[in-house]
Coordinates of C-alpha atoms in Angstrom, one line a residue:
Chain A
X109 CA 19.7 -46.3 24.7
X110 CA 23.0 -45.4 26.3
X111 CA 23.3 -43.0 29.2
X112 CA 24.9 -40.4 27.0
X113 CA 22.1 -40.4 24.4
X114 CA 19.5 -40.2 27.2
X115 CA 21.3 -37.2 28.8
X116 CA 21.7 -35.5 25.5
X117 CA 18.0 -36.0 24.7
X118 CA 16.9 -34.5 28.0
X119 CA 19.3 -31.6 27.6
X120 CA 17.9 -30.9 24.2
X121 CA 14.4 -31.1 25.5
X122 CA 15.2 -28.6 28.3
X123 CA 16.9 -26.2 25.9
X124 CA 13.9 -26.4 23.6
X125 CA 11.5 -25.6 26.4
X126 CA 13.7 -22.8 27.6
X127 CA 13.8 -21.3 24.1
X128 CA 10.1 -21.6 23.8
X129 CA 9.6 -19.7 27.1
X130 CA 12.0 -16.9 26.1
X131 CA 10.4 -16.6 22.7
X132 CA 7.0 -16.4 24.3
X133 CA 8.2 -13.6 26.6
X134 CA 9.8 -11.7 23.7
X135 CA 6.6 -12.1 21.6
X136 CA 4.4 -10.7 24.4
X137 CA 6.5 -8.1 26.1
X138 CA 4.1 -5.8 27.9
X139 CA 4.6 -2.7 25.8
X140 CA 4.1 -4.5 22.5
X141 CA 0.5 -5.0 21.5
X142 CA -1.7 -4.8 18.4
X143 CA -2.6 -1.3 17.4
X144 CA -5.8 0.1 15.9
X145 CA -5.1 2.6 13.1
X146 CA -7.9 4.7 11.7
X147 CA -7.4 6.4 8.4
X148 CA -10.1 9.0 7.6
X149 CA -10.6 12.3 5.8
X150 CA -11.4 13.5 2.3
X151 CA -8.0 13.2 0.8
X152 CA -6.7 10.4 -1.4
X153 CA -4.7 7.6 0.0
X154 CA -6.7 6.1 2.9
X155 CA -7.3 2.6 1.4
X156 CA -3.9 2.8 -0.4
X157 CA -2.2 3.4 2.9
X158 CA -3.8 0.4 4.4
X159 CA -2.8 -1.8 1.4
X160 CA 0.8 -0.4 1.7
X161 CA 0.9 -1.5 5.3
X162 CA -0.5 -4.9 4.2
X163 CA 2.5 -5.2 1.8
X164 CA 4.9 -4.3 4.6
X165 CA 3.3 -6.8 7.0
X166 CA 3.6 -9.5 4.3
X167 CA 7.3 -8.6 3.9
X168 CA 7.6 -9.4 7.6
X169 CA 6.0 -12.7 7.0
X170 CA 2.8 -11.9 8.9
X171 CA -0.6 -13.6 8.2
X172 CA -3.1 -11.0 7.1
X173 CA -6.8 -10.6 6.2
X174 CA -8.8 -8.0 4.3
X175 CA -12.5 -7.3 4.5
X176 CA -13.7 -4.6 2.1
X177 CA -17.0 -2.8 3.0
X178 CA -17.8 -1.5 -0.5
X179 CA -20.6 -1.8 -3.0
X180 CA -20.7 -2.6 -6.6
X181 CA -17.0 -2.5 -7.5
X182 CA -15.4 -4.8 -9.9
X183 CA -12.2 -6.5 -9.0
X184 CA -9.8 -3.7 -8.3
X185 CA -6.0 -3.7 -8.8
X186 CA -5.2 -4.3 -5.2
X187 CA -7.7 -7.1 -4.9
X188 CA -6.3 -8.7 -8.0
X189 CA -2.8 -8.3 -6.7
X190 CA -3.2 -9.5 -3.1
X191 CA -5.4 -12.5 -4.2
X192 CA -2.1 -13.9 -5.7
X193 CA -1.0 -14.9 -2.1
X194 CA -3.9 -16.9 -0.7
X195 CA -1.7 -18.6 1.8
X196 CA -0.7 -15.3 3.3
X197 CA -3.8 -13.1 2.9
X198 CA -7.5 -13.9 3.4
X199 CA -9.5 -11.6 1.1
X200 CA -13.2 -10.9 1.5
X201 CA -15.3 -8.3 -0.4
X202 CA -18.7 -7.2 0.8
X203 CA -21.6 -8.1 -1.4
X204 CA -20.0 -11.0 -3.1
X205 CA -23.0 -12.9 -4.5
X206 CA -25.2 -9.9 -4.1
X207 CA -26.5 -7.8 -7.0
X208 CA -26.8 -4.0 -6.8
X209 CA -29.4 -3.5 -9.6
X210 CA -32.0 -2.2 -7.1
X211 CA -31.5 0.5 -4.6
X212 CA -32.3 -1.6 -1.6
X213 CA -31.2 -0.5 1.8
X214 CA -32.2 -3.7 3.5
X215 CA -30.1 -5.7 1.0
X216 CA -27.2 -3.3 1.7
X217 CA -27.6 -3.8 5.4
X218 CA -27.7 -7.6 5.0
X219 CA -24.5 -7.5 2.9
X220 CA -22.7 -5.3 5.4
X221 CA -23.8 -7.6 8.3
X222 CA -22.6 -10.6 6.4
X223 CA -19.2 -8.9 5.9
X224 CA -19.0 -8.0 9.5
X225 CA -19.7 -11.6 10.5
X226 CA -16.7 -12.5 8.4
X227 CA -14.7 -9.7 10.1
X228 CA -15.7 -11.0 13.5
X229 CA -14.3 -14.5 12.7
X230 CA -11.1 -12.8 11.8
X231 CA -11.1 -10.6 14.9
X232 CA -11.3 -13.8 16.9
X233 CA -8.4 -15.5 15.2
X234 CA -5.1 -15.0 16.9
X235 CA -3.4 -16.5 13.8
X236 CA -4.2 -13.4 11.9
X237 CA -1.7 -10.7 12.7
X238 CA -2.9 -7.8 10.6
X239 CA -6.5 -7.0 9.5
X240 CA -7.6 -4.4 7.1
X241 CA -11.2 -3.3 7.4
X242 CA -11.4 -1.2 4.2
X243 CA -14.2 1.5 4.1
X244 CA -15.7 0.2 7.4
X245 CA -16.2 3.9 8.3
X246 CA -18.6 4.2 5.3
X247 CA -20.7 1.2 6.4
X248 CA -20.9 2.7 9.9
X249 CA -21.7 6.2 8.6
X250 CA -24.7 4.7 6.7
X251 CA -25.7 2.8 9.8
X252 CA -25.4 -0.6 8.1
X253 CA -23.8 -1.9 11.3
X254 CA -24.3 -1.4 15.0
X255 CA -21.5 0.9 16.2
X256 CA -21.3 -0.5 19.7
X257 CA -21.1 -4.0 18.4
X258 CA -18.3 -3.1 16.0
X259 CA -16.3 -1.3 18.7
X260 CA -16.8 -4.1 21.1
X261 CA -15.6 -6.7 18.6
X262 CA -12.6 -4.6 17.9
X263 CA -11.7 -4.3 21.5
X264 CA -12.2 -8.0 22.1
X265 CA -9.7 -9.0 19.4
X266 CA -6.4 -10.9 20.2
X267 CA -4.0 -8.6 22.0
X268 CA -1.3 -8.9 19.4
X269 CA -3.5 -8.3 16.4
X270 CA -3.2 -5.1 14.4
X271 CA -6.3 -3.6 12.7
X272 CA -6.5 -0.8 10.1
X273 CA -9.9 0.8 9.6
X274 CA -10.3 3.2 6.6
X275 CA -12.9 5.4 5.1
X276 CA -14.3 8.9 5.2
X277 CA -16.2 10.2 8.2
X278 CA -14.9 8.1 11.0
X279 CA -17.1 8.2 14.0
X280 CA -15.7 10.0 17.0
X281 CA -16.0 6.8 19.0
X282 CA -13.8 5.0 16.5
X283 CA -11.2 7.8 16.7
X284 CA -11.4 7.6 20.4
X285 CA -10.7 3.8 20.3
X286 CA -7.8 4.2 17.9
X287 CA -4.2 4.2 18.9
X288 CA -3.4 6.2 15.8
X289 CA -5.8 8.3 13.7
X290 CA -4.8 10.0 10.5
X291 CA -6.9 12.6 8.8
X292 CA -6.1 12.8 5.1
X293 CA -6.9 16.3 4.0
X294 CA -7.3 17.1 0.3
X295 CA -5.2 20.0 -0.9
X296 CA -5.6 19.6 -4.6
X297 CA -7.3 16.9 -6.7
X298 CA -6.9 16.0 -10.3
X299 CA -10.7 15.5 -10.6
X300 CA -11.1 19.2 -10.0
X301 CA -8.7 19.9 -12.8
X302 CA -10.8 17.8 -15.2
X303 CA -8.5 14.8 -15.3
X304 CA -10.3 11.4 -15.2
X305 CA -9.6 8.6 -12.7
X306 CA -6.4 6.9 -13.8
X307 CA -6.2 3.1 -13.8
X308 CA -3.4 1.8 -11.7
X309 CA -3.3 4.9 -9.5
X310 CA -7.0 5.6 -8.6
X311 CA -8.7 2.4 -9.6
Chain B
X269 CA -0.5 -20.8 -51.7
X270 CA -4.1 -20.7 -53.0
X271 CA -6.1 -17.5 -53.7
X272 CA -8.3 -18.1 -50.6
X273 CA -5.4 -18.6 -48.2
X274 CA -3.7 -15.4 -49.6
X275 CA -6.9 -13.4 -49.2
X276 CA -7.5 -14.8 -45.6
X277 CA -3.9 -13.9 -44.7
X278 CA -4.3 -10.3 -46.0
X279 CA -7.6 -10.0 -44.2
X280 CA -6.1 -11.1 -41.0
X281 CA -3.2 -8.7 -41.4
X282 CA -5.6 -5.8 -42.0
X283 CA -7.7 -6.7 -39.0
X284 CA -4.6 -6.9 -36.8
X285 CA -3.4 -3.6 -38.0
X286 CA -6.9 -2.1 -37.4
X287 CA -7.0 -3.5 -33.9
X288 CA -3.5 -2.1 -33.2
X289 CA -4.6 1.4 -34.3
X290 CA -7.7 1.3 -32.1
X291 CA -5.8 0.0 -29.2
X292 CA -3.3 2.8 -29.6
X293 CA -6.0 5.4 -29.7
X294 CA -7.7 3.9 -26.6
X295 CA -4.4 3.8 -24.8
X296 CA -3.6 7.4 -25.5
X297 CA -7.0 9.2 -25.5
X298 CA -6.3 12.9 -25.0
X299 CA -7.7 13.2 -21.5
X300 CA -5.7 10.2 -20.1
X301 CA -2.3 11.0 -19.0
X302 CA 0.2 10.2 -16.3
X303 CA -0.5 12.0 -13.0
X304 CA 1.8 13.4 -10.4
X305 CA 0.6 12.7 -6.9
X306 CA 2.2 14.3 -3.9
X307 CA 1.6 12.9 -0.4
X308 CA 2.8 15.1 2.3
X309 CA 1.9 16.2 5.9
X310 CA 2.8 14.9 9.4
X311 CA 0.3 12.1 9.6
X312 CA 1.0 8.4 9.2
X313 CA 0.5 6.7 5.9
X314 CA 2.3 8.7 3.2
X315 CA 4.7 6.1 2.1
X316 CA 2.2 3.3 2.9
X317 CA -0.2 5.0 0.5
X318 CA 2.3 5.0 -2.3
X319 CA 3.1 1.4 -1.7
X320 CA -0.6 0.5 -1.7
X321 CA -0.9 2.3 -5.1
X322 CA 2.1 0.3 -6.2
X323 CA 0.2 -2.9 -5.3
X324 CA -2.8 -1.7 -7.2
X325 CA -0.8 -0.9 -10.3
X326 CA 0.9 -4.3 -10.2
X327 CA -2.6 -5.8 -10.0
X328 CA -3.3 -4.0 -13.3
X329 CA -0.1 -5.6 -14.8
X330 CA 1.8 -2.3 -14.9
X331 CA 5.6 -2.1 -14.8
X332 CA 6.7 -0.1 -11.9
X333 CA 9.8 1.4 -10.2
X334 CA 10.6 2.6 -6.7
X335 CA 13.4 4.9 -5.6
X336 CA 13.6 5.5 -1.8
X337 CA 15.4 8.7 -0.7
X338 CA 16.1 7.6 2.9
X339 CA 19.1 7.1 5.1
X340 CA 20.4 4.4 7.2
X341 CA 17.3 2.1 7.2
X342 CA 17.6 -1.6 7.1
X343 CA 15.5 -3.6 4.7
X344 CA 12.0 -2.8 5.5
X345 CA 8.9 -4.9 5.1
X346 CA 7.7 -3.2 2.0
X347 CA 11.2 -3.5 0.4
X348 CA 11.4 -7.1 1.3
X349 CA 7.9 -7.7 -0.1
X350 CA 8.2 -5.9 -3.4
X351 CA 11.7 -7.2 -4.2
X352 CA 9.9 -10.6 -4.6
X353 CA 8.7 -9.4 -8.1
X354 CA 11.9 -8.2 -9.9
X355 CA 10.3 -8.6 -13.3
X356 CA 7.5 -6.2 -12.4
X357 CA 9.2 -3.7 -10.0
X358 CA 12.6 -2.1 -10.1
X359 CA 13.6 -1.2 -6.6
X360 CA 16.4 1.3 -5.6
X361 CA 17.2 2.5 -2.1
X362 CA 19.4 5.6 -1.7
X363 CA 22.7 5.0 0.0
X364 CA 23.1 1.4 -1.0
X365 CA 26.8 0.9 -0.6
X366 CA 27.2 3.9 1.6
X367 CA 27.9 3.9 5.3
X368 CA 26.3 6.3 7.7
X369 CA 28.7 6.1 10.6
X370 CA 29.8 9.7 10.2
X371 CA 27.6 12.7 10.0
X372 CA 28.7 13.8 6.6
X373 CA 26.5 16.2 4.6
X374 CA 28.7 15.9 1.5
X375 CA 28.3 12.2 1.6
X376 CA 24.5 12.5 2.0
X377 CA 24.3 14.9 -0.9
X378 CA 26.3 12.5 -3.0
X379 CA 24.0 9.6 -2.1
X380 CA 20.9 11.6 -2.9
X381 CA 22.4 12.8 -6.2
X382 CA 23.2 9.2 -7.1
X383 CA 19.6 8.2 -6.3
X384 CA 18.3 11.0 -8.4
X385 CA 20.5 9.9 -11.3
X386 CA 18.7 6.5 -11.0
X387 CA 15.3 8.3 -10.8
X388 CA 16.1 10.3 -13.9
X389 CA 16.8 7.1 -15.9
X390 CA 13.4 5.8 -14.8
X391 CA 11.7 9.1 -15.6
X392 CA 13.1 8.8 -19.1
X393 CA 11.8 5.2 -19.6
X394 CA 8.3 5.0 -21.2
X395 CA 8.3 1.3 -20.3
X396 CA 7.9 2.2 -16.6
X397 CA 4.2 3.1 -16.0
X398 CA 4.3 4.0 -12.3
X399 CA 7.2 5.5 -10.3
X400 CA 7.3 5.9 -6.5
X401 CA 9.8 8.5 -5.3
X402 CA 9.6 7.8 -1.6
X403 CA 10.7 10.5 0.8
X404 CA 11.8 12.7 -2.1
X405 CA 10.3 15.6 -0.2
X406 CA 12.8 15.1 2.6
X407 CA 15.8 15.1 0.3
X408 CA 14.5 18.3 -1.2
X409 CA 13.9 19.9 2.2
X410 CA 17.5 19.2 3.1
X411 CA 18.6 20.7 -0.2
X412 CA 20.4 17.5 -1.2
X413 CA 19.0 18.0 -4.7
X414 CA 18.4 20.9 -6.9
X415 CA 14.7 21.7 -6.9
X416 CA 14.5 23.1 -10.4
X417 CA 16.3 20.1 -11.8
X418 CA 14.0 17.7 -10.1
X419 CA 10.8 19.6 -11.2
X420 CA 12.2 19.8 -14.7
X421 CA 12.9 16.1 -14.8
X422 CA 9.4 15.3 -13.5
X423 CA 7.8 17.5 -16.2
X424 CA 9.9 15.9 -18.9
X425 CA 8.8 12.4 -18.1
X426 CA 6.8 10.2 -20.6
X427 CA 3.3 11.5 -20.9
X428 CA 1.7 8.3 -19.7
X429 CA 3.9 7.8 -16.7
X430 CA 2.4 8.2 -13.2
X431 CA 4.7 9.4 -10.4
X432 CA 4.0 9.4 -6.7
X433 CA 6.2 11.6 -4.5
X434 CA 6.0 11.2 -0.7
X435 CA 7.5 12.8 2.4
X436 CA 6.9 15.6 4.9
X437 CA 7.3 19.2 4.0
X438 CA 6.6 19.2 0.2
X439 CA 7.9 22.3 -1.5
X440 CA 5.1 24.7 -2.7
X441 CA 6.5 24.3 -6.2
X442 CA 6.1 20.5 -5.9
X443 CA 2.5 21.0 -4.8
X444 CA 2.0 23.4 -7.7
X445 CA 3.3 20.8 -10.2
X446 CA 1.1 18.0 -8.7
X447 CA -2.1 16.9 -10.2
X448 CA -3.2 15.7 -6.8
X449 CA -1.7 16.6 -3.5
X450 CA -2.8 15.1 -0.2
X451 CA -1.9 16.5 3.2
X452 CA -2.0 13.8 5.8
X453 CA -2.7 15.4 9.1
X454 CA -2.1 13.7 12.4
X455 CA -5.0 13.5 14.7
X456 CA -3.7 11.1 17.3
X457 CA -0.6 9.0 17.4
X458 CA 0.3 5.9 19.4
X459 CA 3.8 7.3 20.0
X460 CA 2.2 10.1 22.1
X461 CA 0.4 7.4 24.1
X462 CA 3.7 5.6 24.8
X463 CA 3.2 2.7 22.5
X464 CA 6.4 1.7 20.6
X465 CA 6.6 1.3 16.8
X466 CA 5.0 -1.9 15.9
X467 CA 6.7 -4.2 13.4
X468 CA 4.5 -4.9 10.3
X469 CA 2.5 -1.7 10.8
X470 CA 5.1 1.0 11.3
X471 CA 8.3 -0.6 10.3

């Protein structure tokens, strides 16, 4: 190899290392960090809001994950939609494989714990940039999960990872941990006016 | 053609007509109709919520449209994401083709009016099942549009068409027209804590 080629190769290598260092600094500038958003309250739109943010994150090319802490729901529109992008979104619904024919609190707890085990994997994975923990507040309200463990796992996540937690009745400790908390208040609801849940909007 | 084939063909035609009639009745049962949802308030998540519902509707195979009544924003994550599906979502952003270098109210009004002209086409199209009018409340608050005309156009839409209107400061008349109105109240915001807007979550 000639001297010129050698020199060019070393120059290229230096420039690549320099760019990598600068990129790393930009990516981890001190005042940018993953935020914890909590969406609570009785109004409509908590889960929808999380899924809208998921869409936005995907538009920015982020890798995302969803864990839904819900029972007995069939495939919903948002699940059906976001499962189209398996390379971009990991999707996990609580209770997959469980049946809900019997009212069985122990089974519910087991299902929630299994879903949290999945969530904890995700909260340990710096490759996942946005995590939606849908209806987690409900699981905590029913004491299916240990609050201190959940809060600890949330705090221990990768510094750049965003998390969105949704559901009515957020614990005060969850609100306290949140960077942003929104309380969605119901002003007026179609159900009260006798209009049934509308597919595509509410299901 | 033999008698048997003739009879089978007529039978098939009758069954197909019968199914079409039943499908039509199911699709238009009296208590199912398009709803108007208004998402207002100072908390985070209004637009996100609308986009989450958009995702859900797409999961149900619905044809959708978005008109964004905003100024001077570059392509956002949600716009970038939903523009991937041009056969399923029509996407229109106010001010496309306009520049915002001068503070020019007349120009703003013209841009908003042009966006509403686009919205009105959509509100006249029964082929569109879900419409998001993002930040419409802001345009109305600034009196860029005539409120009575907007409300009239909303009321005159196809009976099965859902509409979601977002933005702070919804007019009382808009809330009155809504089937569901959610007020998103801010409990705690990262901005107050000195954390900058995070790409993927807030941009």
